[in-house]
Short mmCIF file of C-alpha atoms and ligand atoms in Angstrom, two decimals:
data_model
loop_
_atom_site.label_atom_id
_atom_site.label_comp_id
_atom_site.label_asym_id
_atom_site.label_seq_id
_atom_site.Cartn_x
_atom_site.Cartn_y
_atom_site.Cartn_z
CA MET O 41 89.28 113.73 93.84
CA HIS O 42 91.21 110.48 93.38
CA ILE O 43 94.56 108.90 93.47
CA LEU O 44 95.47 106.40 90.73
CA ILE O 45 98.10 103.76 91.23
CA ILE O 46 99.82 102.24 88.19
CA ASN O 47 101.90 99.07 88.22
CA ALA O 48 103.28 98.69 84.68
CA GLY O 49 104.99 95.29 84.11
CA SER O 50 106.50 93.57 81.09
CA SER O 51 103.10 92.20 79.85
CA SER O 52 100.61 93.70 82.14
CA VAL O 53 99.44 97.00 83.61
CA LYS O 54 97.69 96.93 87.02
CA PHE O 55 95.69 99.91 88.31
CA THR O 56 93.94 100.80 91.44
CA LEU O 57 91.85 103.87 92.03
CA PHE O 58 91.48 105.34 95.60
CA LYS O 59 89.27 108.16 96.80
CA LYS O 60 91.69 110.86 97.93
CA ASP O 61 89.89 111.70 101.14
CA ASP O 62 89.78 108.33 102.90
CA LEU O 63 91.88 106.11 100.53
CA LYS O 64 88.88 103.88 99.98
CA MET O 65 89.40 101.67 96.84
CA VAL O 66 86.94 102.54 94.15
CA ALA O 67 88.15 100.57 91.16
CA ASP O 68 90.85 98.01 90.53
CA GLY O 69 91.99 96.11 87.53
CA ILE O 70 94.61 94.78 85.14
CA VAL O 71 95.24 94.68 81.46
CA GLU O 72 97.17 91.47 80.86
CA ARG O 73 98.93 89.64 78.09
CA ILE O 74 99.72 92.98 76.39
CA GLY O 75 101.19 92.35 73.00
CA LEU O 76 100.27 88.67 73.12
CA LYS O 77 97.33 86.61 72.03
CA GLY O 78 94.25 86.91 74.23
CA THR O 79 94.79 90.33 75.66
CA LYS O 80 92.24 91.16 78.31
CA ILE O 81 91.13 93.88 80.73
CA HIS O 82 89.70 92.73 84.03
CA THR O 83 88.11 95.39 86.17
CA LYS O 84 86.70 95.27 89.73
CA ASN O 85 84.31 97.93 90.90
CA SER O 86 83.96 99.20 94.49
CA GLU O 87 81.46 96.35 95.31
CA GLY O 88 84.20 93.81 94.43
CA LYS O 89 82.43 92.77 91.19
CA TRP O 90 84.91 91.54 88.54
CA THR O 91 84.25 92.11 84.78
CA SER O 92 86.48 90.86 81.93
CA LYS O 93 86.76 91.93 78.32
CA GLU O 94 88.88 91.09 75.40
CA THR O 95 90.79 94.03 74.14
CA ARG O 96 93.37 94.97 71.42
CA VAL O 97 96.22 96.57 73.17
CA THR O 98 99.75 96.13 71.98
CA ASP O 99 101.93 98.18 74.34
CA THR O 100 102.02 99.89 77.73
CA ARG O 101 100.91 103.29 76.39
CA GLN O 102 97.82 101.80 74.82
CA ALA O 103 97.04 100.03 78.05
CA VAL O 104 97.27 103.23 80.06
CA GLY O 105 95.04 104.90 77.35
CA LEU O 106 92.46 102.19 77.79
CA ILE O 107 92.51 102.54 81.66
CA ALA O 108 92.19 106.33 81.21
CA ASP O 109 89.15 105.89 79.02
CA LEU O 110 87.55 103.60 81.45
CA LEU O 111 88.18 105.77 84.46
CA THR O 112 87.04 109.00 82.77
CA GLY O 113 83.87 107.42 81.29
CA LYS O 114 84.90 107.44 77.65
CA ASN O 115 84.52 103.55 77.46
CA ASP O 116 81.54 101.57 78.62
CA SER O 117 82.27 100.00 82.03
CA ASP O 118 80.69 99.60 85.42
CA ILE O 119 83.59 101.21 87.28
CA GLN O 120 83.88 104.78 88.32
CA THR O 121 83.18 107.22 85.60
CA GLY O 122 84.05 110.99 85.17
CA VAL O 123 87.03 110.57 87.47
CA ASP O 124 89.12 113.53 88.53
CA ILE O 125 92.68 112.46 89.31
CA ALA O 126 94.76 114.54 91.69
CA GLY O 127 97.93 112.45 91.46
CA ILE O 128 99.33 109.16 90.13
CA GLY O 129 101.60 106.79 92.13
CA HIS O 130 103.78 104.49 90.20
CA ARG O 131 105.33 101.21 91.39
CA VAL O 132 108.95 101.24 90.31
CA VAL O 133 111.03 98.20 91.19
CA HIS O 134 114.71 99.56 91.30
CA GLY O 135 116.01 102.94 92.40
CA GLY O 136 119.63 101.88 92.93
CA GLU O 137 121.58 103.74 95.49
CA LYS O 138 120.46 107.21 94.39
CA ILE O 139 116.81 106.77 95.63
CA ASN O 140 116.07 106.34 99.28
CA CYS O 141 112.46 107.40 99.49
CA SER O 142 109.47 107.93 97.22
CA VAL O 143 109.86 111.09 94.97
CA VAL O 144 107.77 113.22 92.62
CA VAL O 145 108.73 112.29 89.12
CA ASP O 146 110.82 114.74 87.09
CA GLY O 147 113.64 114.43 84.48
CA ARG O 148 116.30 113.54 87.13
CA VAL O 149 114.06 110.78 88.60
CA LYS O 150 113.36 109.34 85.08
CA GLN O 151 117.07 109.38 84.40
CA ILE O 152 117.80 107.42 87.63
CA ILE O 153 115.10 104.86 86.65
CA LYS O 154 116.84 104.39 83.28
CA GLU O 155 120.30 104.07 84.89
CA CYS O 156 118.87 101.12 86.91
CA PHE O 157 117.65 99.31 83.74
CA GLU O 158 120.71 96.97 84.08
CA LEU O 159 119.77 96.13 87.73
CA ALA O 160 116.14 95.35 86.94
CA PRO O 161 115.91 94.73 83.18
CA LEU O 162 112.47 93.11 83.29
CA HIS O 163 110.90 95.71 85.52
CA ASN O 164 112.29 99.18 85.28
CA PRO O 165 111.90 99.62 81.40
CA PRO O 166 108.03 98.97 81.62
CA ASN O 167 107.71 100.92 84.84
CA LEU O 168 109.26 103.98 83.08
CA GLU O 169 107.09 103.39 80.00
CA GLY O 170 104.01 103.50 82.41
CA ILE O 171 105.22 106.85 83.81
CA GLU O 172 105.78 108.36 80.35
CA ALA O 173 102.40 107.16 79.07
CA CYS O 174 100.70 108.71 82.13
CA GLU O 175 102.64 112.00 81.48
CA ASP O 176 100.97 112.22 78.01
CA ILE O 177 97.62 110.90 78.81
CA PHE O 178 97.06 112.52 82.15
CA ALA O 179 98.90 115.72 81.25
CA GLY O 180 99.58 118.04 84.18
CA VAL O 181 98.76 115.48 86.87
CA PRO O 182 101.58 115.08 89.39
CA GLN O 183 103.27 111.69 89.31
CA VAL O 184 105.13 109.99 92.13
CA ALA O 185 107.46 107.01 91.92
CA VAL O 186 107.44 104.53 94.81
CA PHE O 187 110.43 102.26 94.63
CA ASP O 188 110.52 98.55 95.97
CA THR O 189 114.12 99.09 96.94
CA ALA O 190 113.80 102.44 98.73
CA PHE O 191 112.75 101.02 102.18
CA HIS O 192 115.81 99.07 102.25
CA SER O 193 118.20 102.08 101.66
CA SER O 194 118.67 102.23 105.45
CA ILE O 195 120.49 98.86 105.52
CA PRO O 196 124.02 99.48 106.84
CA GLU O 197 127.11 98.89 104.69
CA TYR O 198 128.20 95.86 106.74
CA ALA O 199 124.85 94.08 105.79
CA TYR O 200 124.58 95.32 102.21
CA LEU O 201 128.19 94.47 101.08
CA TYR O 202 129.03 91.03 99.72
CA GLY O 203 132.41 89.39 100.42
CA LEU O 204 133.55 90.22 96.86
CA PRO O 205 136.32 92.49 95.61
CA TYR O 206 135.32 96.09 96.72
CA ALA O 207 135.76 97.31 93.03
CA LEU O 208 132.76 95.18 92.12
CA TYR O 209 130.62 97.26 94.45
CA LYS O 210 132.17 100.56 93.51
CA GLU O 211 132.23 100.06 89.79
CA ASP O 212 129.34 97.67 89.17
CA LYS O 213 127.18 98.56 92.12
CA ILE O 214 126.99 94.79 93.16
CA ARG O 215 125.45 94.83 96.64
CA ARG O 216 122.31 93.88 98.47
CA TYR O 217 119.45 96.16 97.52
CA GLY O 218 116.45 94.12 98.74
CA PHE O 219 112.84 94.07 97.30
CA HIS O 220 109.20 94.03 98.51
CA GLY O 221 110.05 97.20 100.39
CA THR O 222 106.59 98.70 100.01
CA SER O 223 105.05 95.64 101.44
CA HIS O 224 107.41 95.47 104.40
CA GLN O 225 106.91 99.13 105.06
CA TYR O 226 103.17 98.86 104.96
CA VAL O 227 102.90 95.86 107.29
CA SER O 228 105.42 97.44 109.76
CA ARG O 229 103.34 100.70 109.94
CA THR O 230 100.16 98.61 110.25
CA ALA O 231 101.64 96.42 112.95
CA ALA O 232 102.59 99.48 115.04
CA SER O 233 99.09 101.12 114.69
CA PHE O 234 97.31 97.80 115.31
CA LEU O 235 99.30 97.30 118.55
CA ASN O 236 98.98 100.91 119.42
CA LYS O 237 102.69 101.40 119.88
CA PRO O 238 105.09 103.89 118.26
CA LEU O 239 106.75 102.23 115.34
CA GLU O 240 110.18 103.72 116.47
CA GLU O 241 109.95 101.53 119.64
CA LEU O 242 109.38 98.20 117.90
CA LYS O 243 111.67 95.47 116.61
CA ILE O 244 109.82 93.77 113.86
CA ILE O 245 110.60 90.77 111.70
CA SER O 246 108.41 91.00 108.60
CA CYS O 247 107.88 87.81 106.58
CA HIS O 248 106.47 88.42 103.04
CA LEU O 249 105.56 85.00 101.77
CA GLY O 250 103.91 85.01 98.36
CA ASN O 251 105.17 83.60 95.02
CA GLY O 252 108.23 85.69 95.86
CA CYS O 253 109.32 85.55 99.45
CA SER O 254 111.51 87.83 101.62
CA ILE O 255 112.06 88.64 105.25
CA THR O 256 113.01 91.95 106.64
CA ALA O 257 114.42 93.00 109.99
CA VAL O 258 112.84 96.37 110.92
CA ALA O 259 114.27 98.54 113.78
CA GLU O 260 112.78 102.02 114.60
CA GLY O 261 110.70 101.69 111.44
CA ARG O 262 113.70 101.30 109.17
CA SER O 263 114.90 98.22 107.38
CA ILE O 264 118.27 97.01 108.75
CA ASP O 265 118.52 93.81 106.83
CA THR O 266 116.57 91.86 104.23
CA SER O 267 116.90 88.53 102.63
CA MET O 268 116.65 89.35 99.02
CA GLY O 269 119.86 90.73 97.54
CA PHE O 270 121.37 92.07 94.40
CA THR O 271 118.37 90.43 92.74
CA PRO O 272 115.28 88.81 94.16
CA LEU O 273 116.87 85.38 93.82
CA GLU O 274 118.62 85.37 97.18
CA GLY O 275 117.26 84.40 100.60
CA LEU O 276 114.26 82.28 101.30
CA MET O 277 113.24 79.43 99.10
CA MET O 278 110.28 80.63 96.98
CA GLY O 279 107.57 79.49 94.54
CA THR O 280 110.04 78.82 91.71
CA ARG O 281 113.22 80.57 92.89
CA CYS O 282 115.89 78.61 94.74
CA GLY O 283 116.93 81.30 97.35
CA ASP O 284 120.28 80.92 99.10
CA LEU O 285 122.64 78.73 97.19
CA ASP O 286 126.34 77.85 97.23
CA PRO O 287 127.59 79.85 94.18
CA ALA O 288 129.82 76.97 93.22
CA ILE O 289 126.76 75.01 92.12
CA VAL O 290 126.60 77.42 89.16
CA PHE O 291 130.06 76.27 87.92
CA TYR O 292 129.06 72.63 88.48
CA LEU O 293 126.03 73.16 86.43
CA MET O 294 128.19 74.77 83.62
CA GLU O 295 130.84 72.07 83.67
CA HIS O 296 128.91 68.91 84.32
CA LYS O 297 125.53 69.81 82.79
CA GLN O 298 126.79 72.05 79.96
CA LEU O 299 124.20 74.67 80.87
CA ASP O 300 124.78 78.28 79.64
CA SER O 301 124.11 81.34 81.72
CA GLN O 302 120.52 81.74 80.27
CA GLN O 303 119.68 78.08 81.10
CA ILE O 304 121.03 78.48 84.68
CA ASN O 305 119.13 81.70 85.10
CA ASP O 306 115.94 79.96 84.03
CA LEU O 307 116.74 76.89 86.24
CA LEU O 308 117.35 78.94 89.42
CA ASN O 309 114.48 81.44 88.82
CA LYS O 310 111.76 79.49 87.25
CA GLN O 311 112.30 75.76 87.98
CA SER O 312 113.52 75.68 91.45
CA GLY O 313 111.99 76.38 94.87
CA LEU O 314 108.77 74.67 95.90
CA PHE O 315 108.20 73.89 92.22
CA GLY O 316 111.51 72.22 91.76
CA LEU O 317 111.62 70.40 95.06
CA ALA O 318 108.05 69.21 95.20
CA GLY O 319 108.17 67.93 91.59
CA ILE O 320 104.41 68.00 90.99
CA GLY O 321 104.51 70.61 88.23
CA SER O 322 103.08 73.40 90.33
CA SER O 323 104.64 75.98 92.70
CA ASP O 324 101.25 76.70 94.31
CA LEU O 325 101.20 75.69 98.04
CA ARG O 326 97.58 74.61 97.82
CA ASP O 327 98.47 71.91 95.07
CA ILE O 328 101.50 70.87 97.18
CA PHE O 329 99.37 70.41 100.31
CA GLU O 330 96.90 68.43 98.24
CA ALA O 331 99.69 66.16 96.98
CA SER O 332 100.94 65.73 100.64
CA GLU O 333 97.48 64.71 101.72
CA SER O 334 97.51 61.97 99.18
CA GLY O 335 100.79 60.66 100.67
CA ASN O 336 103.40 62.39 98.44
CA ARG O 337 106.52 62.36 100.71
CA GLN O 338 108.56 64.65 98.34
CA THR O 339 106.00 67.46 98.76
CA ASP O 340 106.35 67.10 102.54
CA THR O 341 110.05 67.52 102.13
CA ALA O 342 109.61 70.63 100.11
CA VAL O 343 107.46 72.28 102.77
CA GLU O 344 109.98 71.25 105.41
CA VAL O 345 112.79 72.99 103.47
CA PHE O 346 110.66 76.09 102.84
CA THR O 347 109.61 76.49 106.50
CA TYR O 348 113.11 75.70 107.86
CA ARG O 349 114.56 78.47 105.83
CA ILE O 350 112.01 80.99 107.23
CA LYS O 351 112.86 79.78 110.73
CA LYS O 352 116.63 80.23 110.14
CA TYR O 353 116.05 83.80 108.93
CA ILE O 354 113.83 84.66 111.93
CA GLY O 355 116.63 83.40 114.21
CA ALA O 356 119.29 85.37 112.34
CA TYR O 357 117.28 88.59 112.34
CA ALA O 358 116.44 88.20 116.05
CA PHE O 359 120.11 88.44 116.69
CA ALA O 360 120.74 91.22 113.99
CA LEU O 361 117.93 93.26 115.85
CA GLY O 362 119.06 92.29 119.41
CA GLY O 363 115.60 91.00 120.26
CA ILE O 364 112.17 90.75 118.70
CA ASP O 365 108.91 92.41 119.59
CA VAL O 366 106.81 91.48 116.60
CA VAL O 367 106.79 88.82 113.90
CA VAL O 368 104.47 89.59 110.98
CA PHE O 369 103.17 87.06 108.35
CA THR O 370 101.93 88.63 105.11
CA ALA O 371 101.19 87.90 101.34
CA GLY O 372 99.47 84.92 99.85
CA ILE O 373 101.11 82.20 101.89
CA GLY O 374 101.80 84.24 105.03
CA GLU O 375 98.11 85.47 105.21
CA ASN O 376 96.42 82.21 104.19
CA SER O 377 98.50 79.21 105.49
CA PRO O 378 98.24 78.34 109.19
CA LEU O 379 100.45 75.31 108.65
CA ILE O 380 103.34 77.37 107.16
CA ARG O 381 103.05 79.82 110.05
CA GLU O 382 103.06 76.96 112.56
CA LEU O 383 106.00 75.16 111.16
CA ALA O 384 108.02 78.33 110.78
CA CYS O 385 107.49 79.25 114.43
CA GLN O 386 107.78 75.73 115.84
CA GLY O 387 110.35 75.35 118.44
CA LEU O 388 111.06 79.07 118.84
CA LYS O 389 109.81 79.10 122.41
CA ASN O 390 113.34 80.18 123.64
CA LEU O 391 113.16 83.25 121.38
CA GLY O 392 109.75 84.09 123.09
CA ILE O 393 107.65 83.14 120.02
CA ILE O 394 104.64 80.76 120.75
CA ILE O 395 101.71 80.53 118.45
CA ASP O 396 98.22 79.69 119.72
CA PRO O 397 96.86 76.94 117.40
CA LYS O 398 93.32 78.11 117.65
CA LYS O 399 93.97 81.66 116.85
CA ASN O 400 96.33 80.58 114.16
CA ALA O 401 93.62 78.33 112.54
CA ILE O 402 91.20 81.29 112.06
CA VAL O 403 91.08 82.25 108.41
CA ASN O 404 89.83 85.69 107.57
CA LYS O 405 91.08 88.82 105.79
CA THR O 406 91.65 90.95 108.86
CA CYS O 407 94.75 92.06 110.77
CA ARG O 408 95.05 89.67 113.70
CA GLU O 409 97.26 88.37 116.62
CA ILE O 410 97.92 84.58 116.64
CA GLN O 411 100.41 84.28 119.48
CA SER O 412 99.44 82.53 122.74
CA ASN O 413 99.13 84.23 126.08
CA GLU O 414 102.60 83.12 127.22
CA SER O 415 104.34 84.33 124.12
CA GLN O 416 106.66 87.30 124.79
CA VAL O 417 106.63 88.21 121.02
CA LYS O 418 103.56 89.35 119.23
CA VAL O 419 102.89 87.33 116.11
CA LEU O 420 100.52 89.05 113.64
CA VAL O 421 98.98 88.18 110.33
CA ILE O 422 98.63 91.36 108.33
CA PRO O 423 97.01 91.45 104.81
CA THR O 424 99.53 93.42 102.79
CA ASP O 425 98.31 96.25 100.52
CA GLU O 426 101.11 97.61 98.43
CA GLU O 427 98.79 99.85 96.41
CA LYS O 428 97.48 101.43 99.48
CA GLU O 429 100.96 102.14 100.67
CA ILE O 430 101.86 103.70 97.30
CA ALA O 431 98.66 105.73 97.48
CA LEU O 432 99.67 106.98 101.08
CA GLN O 433 103.14 107.92 99.93
CA THR O 434 101.74 109.63 96.88
CA LEU O 435 99.31 111.70 99.00
CA GLU O 436 102.05 112.63 101.50
CA LEU O 437 104.32 113.96 98.75
CA LEU O 438 101.43 115.81 97.08
CA HIS O 439 100.80 117.51 100.42
CA GLU O 440 104.42 118.50 100.69
CA GLU O 441 104.46 119.83 97.16
CA ARG O 442 101.81 122.36 97.92
P1 LIG R 656 102.61 87.26 94.45
O1 LIG R 656 104.05 87.12 95.00
O2 LIG R 656 102.57 86.81 93.01
O3 LIG R 656 101.98 88.62 94.78
P2 LIG R 656 100.78 86.18 96.38
O4 LIG R 656 101.22 87.04 97.53
O5 LIG R 656 99.44 86.35 95.83
O6 LIG R 656 101.81 86.12 95.20
O7 LIG R 656 100.86 84.65 96.93
C1 LIG R 656 100.47 83.63 95.94
C2 LIG R 656 100.78 82.33 96.71
O8 LIG R 656 100.03 82.25 97.90
C3 LIG R 656 100.28 81.17 95.80
O9 LIG R 656 101.22 80.63 95.01
C4 LIG R 656 99.84 80.17 96.95
O10 LIG R 656 100.94 79.28 97.05
C5 LIG R 656 99.81 80.87 98.13
N1 LIG R 656 98.34 80.80 98.72
C6 LIG R 656 97.39 81.50 98.47
N2 LIG R 656 96.27 81.09 99.14
C7 LIG R 656 96.69 80.00 99.86
C8 LIG R 656 96.08 79.13 100.85
N3 LIG R 656 94.78 79.34 101.15
N4 LIG R 656 96.88 78.19 101.35
C9 LIG R 656 98.16 78.10 101.09
N5 LIG R 656 98.74 78.86 100.16
C10 LIG R 656 98.11 79.85 99.60
#
């Protein structure tokens, strides 16, 4: 038997198939550019071999149909055929205040996902389409929704409220929700098992540094604060998002640059962050490092701003937690960039954080410790695996259902 994970986005549907017994990945893939020119399906088999094909898919339902045909052997492919699916886990971005854990999908859950369309207009609608397509195509197979926001539902009121009129929270639900919850939960669990310590006894600062970046303070296995807020725009500086900003800058842009709300939204979400500050036309750190090596001072500054923000949040969360046992680095940048880890932890000796340069320089895909022998805090690099966390949570719920 197998567990299928579906991540339906606005123009793509990602899927991963795990063996139910040991959660070994047997197939992985993505249908991308759905409804656009050049729609393709890329699939990876259990040996890690990728295959790509052009396809004519115009919506989420057709994409899920195509994936079903591949997995059940109706279409020619070198990935698993004749698959029997015991359960399907869906990544859903926003569960608002009504969802605080993963849930088996039913009418009520679908209604809540719909109610959160306004909070996540780019993500929740395609997420729900993915669920409804699977209900038709894999009729009778139990479906589970795993929410990006759910892990942060334990954040206390004093940390999730903004200093705005209370009515805006009560009536419009404007508050901190936080995102990347599945990743922060996965690396926290993994850190505890790697260190052979009960998760409940650890104070963890989890740094998810990818295109999107967020930091979460985890106490007793629960999120107590996180850097992303009402939307993923708040907090750390990111690939193209600005992160924390004086809100008055928005009025300045309206008045002095005559930008409207859509243009400002675009500026803050897509043209800022490393992309905007480095000014080389790329948000990819590898390109930014390359430019730095050829003497571009502005790219050095962008990296300084990026890492200074990470350090500030580590410091803030050390105090929010009342101490730190573990700092975790994960996602594309966190897992692959020794320099970013080094700069983010530089000068944190007084907090008990000291990185060992040799251990930090090792590049591989395993879970590893990079702190020096004198460091009181463990510093870990943990490859994140959101799909596996969704599969784990799906499996747990399927067992409970029995
Ligand atoms: P997403 O948030 O889209 O899931 P990832 O977690 O895959 O993103 O992170 C992507 C980012 O990771 C890239 O934009 C790139 O900046 C960074 N990255 C990947 N590999 C390296 C590397 N070897 N060195 C520095 N940065 C890297």
